[in-house]
Amino acid sequence: MPAVPHEEPSSPRGTVIPPALDLLDRFHEIATRHPGRDAVVAPDGTALSYGTLDKRVRRLAAVLAAAGVRAGHYVGIALHRSPGVIEVLLAVWRAGAAYVPLDPAFPQARLDQMIEDTGITTLVSADRDQSWPNGVQVITLNETENETGPIPLPAVPVPSDAPAYVIYTSGSTGRPKGVAVSRGAAAWLIAAMEESGIFLDRPARVAWNASLSFDASVQQWTRVCRGDTLLPLSEELRTDPAALAAHLHHQHATDLDVTPSHWSVLRDRVIEAAEHFPGGLRLLVGGEAIPASMWRDLADLDARSVIHATNLYGPTECTVNSTAGWVEGADPHIGRPLPGVGAHVLDDALCAAVEGELYLTGPGLAIGYLRRPDLTAERFVASPFSPPGSRMYRTGDRVRQRPDGSFAYLGRVDRQVKVNGFRIELGEIEAALTEHPAVAAAAAVVRESAPVGRNLACYWIPAPGMSADPEALRHHLRSRMPDHMVQMSLTALDTFPLDVSGKVDLAALPEPTEQLSADDAEHLPDGDVETLIAELWQELLGRERVLANDDFFALGGHSLIALRLAAELKNGLGVVMPTRMVYANPRLRDLARAILAYSDR
């Protein structure tokens, strides 16, 4: 792959590009012109052509229509990344509906809340036995493969402002909020990425790395609509750096989307493979700020034509990406606006400023928050920079405009944080904690430490007469929130430090405390597996001592550390352990037992 000229992806601020062709129409056009081209290649190498995929999409859309799915409906998708999920997503659009990711890894209570909020009556799942709310009909993937099923129907026409998908993000009040994005906005995203030169003007081979419930997945899976070949990554692949690098090389991948946190784990192995790629690997980085040291490293790799990295910035409410910039030079930045995007730096009085909050306008703005008109009105405000009736989105991000027109990211104006690429409202964690009867008050913050990096730290005051049992709180949180929001330390305090105004002084909260047994000798690691895990935890978590009853997350562990742990255990024990095993068994002794049972299968 030849190196890409490094012209900054941009257009004049506020420029409006012509309405983009609907992505479903683009897909059908590609399938008609290139029916034999690979559309999707499974991790085992099995390929699905555009012609075959198109037939399956038409057939499944008819199945959905026969089940009562109509234009304007929301269809739940309870599936992981796989070749099969592509046909489901496209079939939902063909039926005129919008899809709602229902991550099978999320707690059932959270999934039920999303189903109720969207009014889902039909969902597609790989597991018919999973329990769902009354009134929800379940269609399984194997049911859709019956070639003698309903006769394919014409695609249902929908306007460009009809919903394409709803993705839920963390909510500051404890209630997750659904961001509804239109078909027109999704089409604009792909057109803008093409016009800016981020996507090649020829077919690419794109690794699909993001979970369907993460908005970055939209810019990955929809590339099948422009003629690219998708390479869905299994969870085992994406959490094993060596296996992933070998897979990218074997499949001749050209593009990989990652968060900076994930790249920090993959870097060495992927670079070894990328050095043998013709022209290098195109890396699309987003989801959180790129650290300065990583930026300089990526810029050096670009200069050597090993990696060509683009930094992408954008909130879910603005259809994945709003700005983009090539990773080069010494100083990190989030680039310039994508075509059609107006990016305005405003002060508290909504006057133009060099440094302030970033407001965004343009065709990528979401419809709003589903069934939350109050919150929609608060975040999507009238725009004085566009025609009457236009809106702009308050990002909550502080930026500084650089002399070249790009933007430097400075942080947040509120308590929303990014940890390992996930957007988290600290208020949602606090609200969930205080729902437990043992908790009188709670406070959540983000801590930075070496070698752990960014991780969540939560503090709580036990209710009168209640014991300070963190295990009960972890169980409570896991029943309500996804794994990435429960990877935290939990520290009980008698009181919270207060500032002069009487509010909790978050900066004065103490360092998280390790929970040690009164008799440590009873909990020394025992046996080869426990000893190896303890040694790895000491190294990965920066601890001088680890006991068998220690909790991985209480010691500062999180998903990226769990990924490193799985890779090291594979080297040490020869066991390919899914990282989810760490989430289910955070105590060292429990994890050791689970690994032994897993290896004996």
XYZ file of C-alpha atoms in Angstrom, residues 314-556:
243
model
C -15.934 12.937 17.810
C -18.738 12.264 20.285
C -21.420 9.626 19.745
C -23.879 12.506 19.398
C -22.099 13.645 16.214
C -21.892 10.280 14.414
C -18.527 8.926 15.515
C -16.060 11.428 14.007
C -16.058 15.212 13.747
C -12.371 16.079 13.338
C -9.316 14.233 12.059
C -5.586 14.777 11.791
C -2.577 12.787 10.647
C -0.312 11.745 13.496
C 2.919 13.554 12.742
C 5.110 16.077 14.503
C 5.727 16.256 18.240
C 2.489 17.654 19.673
C -0.805 15.725 19.933
C -3.924 17.330 18.458
C -7.350 16.218 17.212
C -6.962 17.707 13.744
C -9.395 19.848 11.783
C -13.127 19.481 11.094
C -14.259 16.826 8.660
C -16.081 18.027 5.522
C -19.404 19.584 6.444
C -18.541 20.032 10.123
C -18.548 23.431 11.774
C -16.290 23.476 14.852
C -16.608 26.513 17.134
C -14.568 27.278 20.242
C -16.724 29.356 22.603
C -16.326 30.814 26.059
C -18.967 30.765 28.808
C -20.769 33.675 27.132
C -20.883 31.736 23.817
C -18.409 34.155 22.249
C -15.629 32.973 19.949
C -12.411 32.203 21.817
C -9.015 30.651 21.207
C -9.555 28.351 24.183
C -12.917 27.140 25.436
C -15.659 24.549 24.949
C -16.023 22.940 21.532
C -19.427 23.213 19.816
C -20.148 21.240 16.647
C -22.584 21.762 13.785
C -23.235 19.933 10.533
C -24.856 16.847 9.000
C -23.366 14.488 11.568
C -25.463 15.748 14.473
C -27.635 13.028 15.992
C -31.421 13.215 16.097
C -31.068 13.504 19.872
C -31.483 11.417 23.009
C -34.290 8.908 22.654
C -37.314 9.894 24.759
C -35.218 12.538 26.573
C -36.414 15.898 25.166
C -35.102 17.768 28.208
C -31.578 16.426 27.833
C -31.706 16.830 24.052
C -32.625 20.516 24.443
C -29.814 20.975 26.960
C -27.058 19.524 24.778
C -28.325 20.326 21.251
C -28.747 24.094 21.272
C -29.621 26.694 18.647
C -26.708 27.566 16.379
C -25.976 31.188 15.515
C -23.456 30.008 12.913
C -25.876 28.209 10.589
C -29.254 28.885 8.924
C -32.249 29.541 11.218
C -33.437 26.373 12.913
C -29.987 24.785 12.873
C -28.525 23.179 15.964
C -25.094 22.782 17.471
C -23.924 20.191 19.967
C -22.194 21.144 23.211
C -19.421 18.567 23.449
C -18.282 19.327 26.997
C -14.705 19.122 25.690
C -12.237 21.952 26.228
C -9.958 22.697 23.289
C -7.492 25.307 22.064
C -7.388 26.298 18.414
C -3.873 26.097 17.052
C -2.463 28.537 14.478
C -2.854 25.964 11.683
C -6.590 25.588 12.378
C -6.349 22.244 14.162
C -7.437 21.763 17.774
C -5.514 20.702 20.875
C -7.634 18.696 23.335
C -7.447 20.081 26.898
C -9.935 17.971 28.872
C -13.562 18.038 30.009
C -15.726 20.791 31.469
C -17.800 18.217 33.406
C -17.308 14.858 35.153
C -17.456 12.695 32.069
C -14.259 10.663 31.638
C -12.679 8.301 29.147
C -11.069 5.163 30.575
C -9.547 2.677 28.133
C -11.636 4.156 25.341
C -14.961 3.905 27.173
C -17.038 6.999 27.867
C -18.129 6.980 31.509
C -20.190 9.393 33.586
C -18.817 9.193 37.121
C -22.239 10.241 38.372
C -23.752 7.011 37.044
C -21.343 4.926 39.123
C -22.032 7.030 42.219
C -25.784 6.720 41.699
C -25.530 2.935 41.351
C -23.424 2.661 44.499
C -25.810 4.706 46.608
C -28.688 2.445 45.540
C -27.144 -0.228 47.776
C -28.513 -0.094 51.350
C -24.999 -0.392 52.829
C -23.835 2.851 51.176
C -24.561 6.239 52.708
C -22.532 8.251 50.176
C -20.207 7.584 47.246
C -17.608 9.416 45.170
C -15.854 8.255 42.004
C -12.668 9.626 40.438
C -10.051 8.621 37.887
C -6.532 7.876 39.085
C -3.341 7.933 37.009
C -0.496 5.683 38.048
C 2.373 3.701 36.584
C 2.246 1.004 35.361
C -1.564 0.778 35.538
C -2.364 4.046 33.721
C -5.900 5.478 34.024
C -8.279 3.550 36.239
C -11.430 4.158 38.270
C -11.272 4.626 42.023
C -14.467 4.704 44.080
C -14.904 5.729 47.705
C -17.910 5.123 49.907
C -19.179 5.756 53.390
C -20.947 2.756 54.965
C -24.497 3.386 56.152
C -24.944 3.314 59.959
C -24.808 -0.226 61.261
C -23.749 -1.699 57.900
C -20.503 -3.581 57.274
C -17.887 -2.353 54.818
C -18.021 -5.355 52.477
C -16.721 -4.418 49.006
C -17.642 -7.823 47.557
C -21.340 -7.159 48.079
C -20.939 -3.810 46.328
C -19.121 -5.369 43.360
C -21.891 -7.920 42.947
C -24.445 -5.107 43.115
C -22.615 -3.050 40.467
C -22.088 -6.011 38.124
C -25.839 -6.621 38.105
C -26.443 -3.085 36.815
C -23.494 -1.929 34.731
C -21.194 -3.343 32.021
C -17.775 -4.707 32.935
C -15.832 -1.617 31.918
C -17.705 0.428 34.549
C -17.054 -2.041 37.366
C -13.280 -2.275 36.960
C -12.385 -0.136 39.952
C -10.948 -0.021 43.428
C -13.459 0.354 46.279
C -12.292 2.144 49.414
C -14.454 2.624 52.515
C -14.007 5.906 54.417
C -15.488 7.264 57.640
C -16.012 10.694 56.056
C -15.260 12.499 52.801
C -12.860 15.474 52.714
C -14.789 18.695 52.010
C -13.764 21.921 50.305
C -14.557 25.418 51.579
C -18.017 25.304 49.989
C -18.891 22.095 51.805
C -18.701 19.887 48.697
C -16.663 16.707 48.442
C -13.055 17.648 47.706
C -12.334 15.022 45.042
C -8.693 16.059 44.758
C -8.184 15.380 48.467
C -9.466 11.804 48.435
C -6.737 9.423 49.633
C -4.976 6.830 47.537
C -7.029 3.625 47.252
C -6.258 1.227 50.082
C -5.267 -2.383 49.623
C -7.482 -4.818 51.466
C -5.243 -7.105 53.529
C -6.267 -9.969 55.743
C -5.594 -9.795 59.455
C -3.577 -12.972 59.018
C -1.745 -12.683 55.716
C -0.053 -16.064 56.203
C -3.364 -17.799 55.575
C -3.584 -16.152 52.172
C -0.141 -16.572 50.697
C -0.269 -17.862 47.098
C -0.135 -21.650 47.038
C 0.849 -23.849 44.104
C 2.382 -23.063 40.732
C -0.651 -21.360 39.194
C -1.400 -19.071 42.158
C 2.291 -18.211 42.453
C 2.573 -17.346 38.755
C -0.561 -15.183 38.855
C 0.733 -13.387 41.958
C 4.070 -12.679 40.264
C 2.289 -11.339 37.172
C -0.021 -9.142 39.258
C 2.970 -7.717 41.106
C 4.614 -6.825 37.797
C 1.522 -5.564 35.951
C -0.033 -3.700 38.874
C 3.176 -2.391 40.444
C 2.632 -4.187 43.780
C 5.324 -5.397 46.160
C 3.109 -8.181 47.492
C -0.029 -9.909 46.264
C -2.080 -12.363 48.316
C -4.382 -15.144 47.190
C -7.459 -13.297 48.474
C -6.570 -10.032 46.718
C -8.981 -8.606 44.160
C -7.588 -7.713 40.722
C -9.724 -4.587 40.365
C -9.216 -3.454 43.965
C -5.486 -3.396 43.209
C -6.015 -1.128 40.200
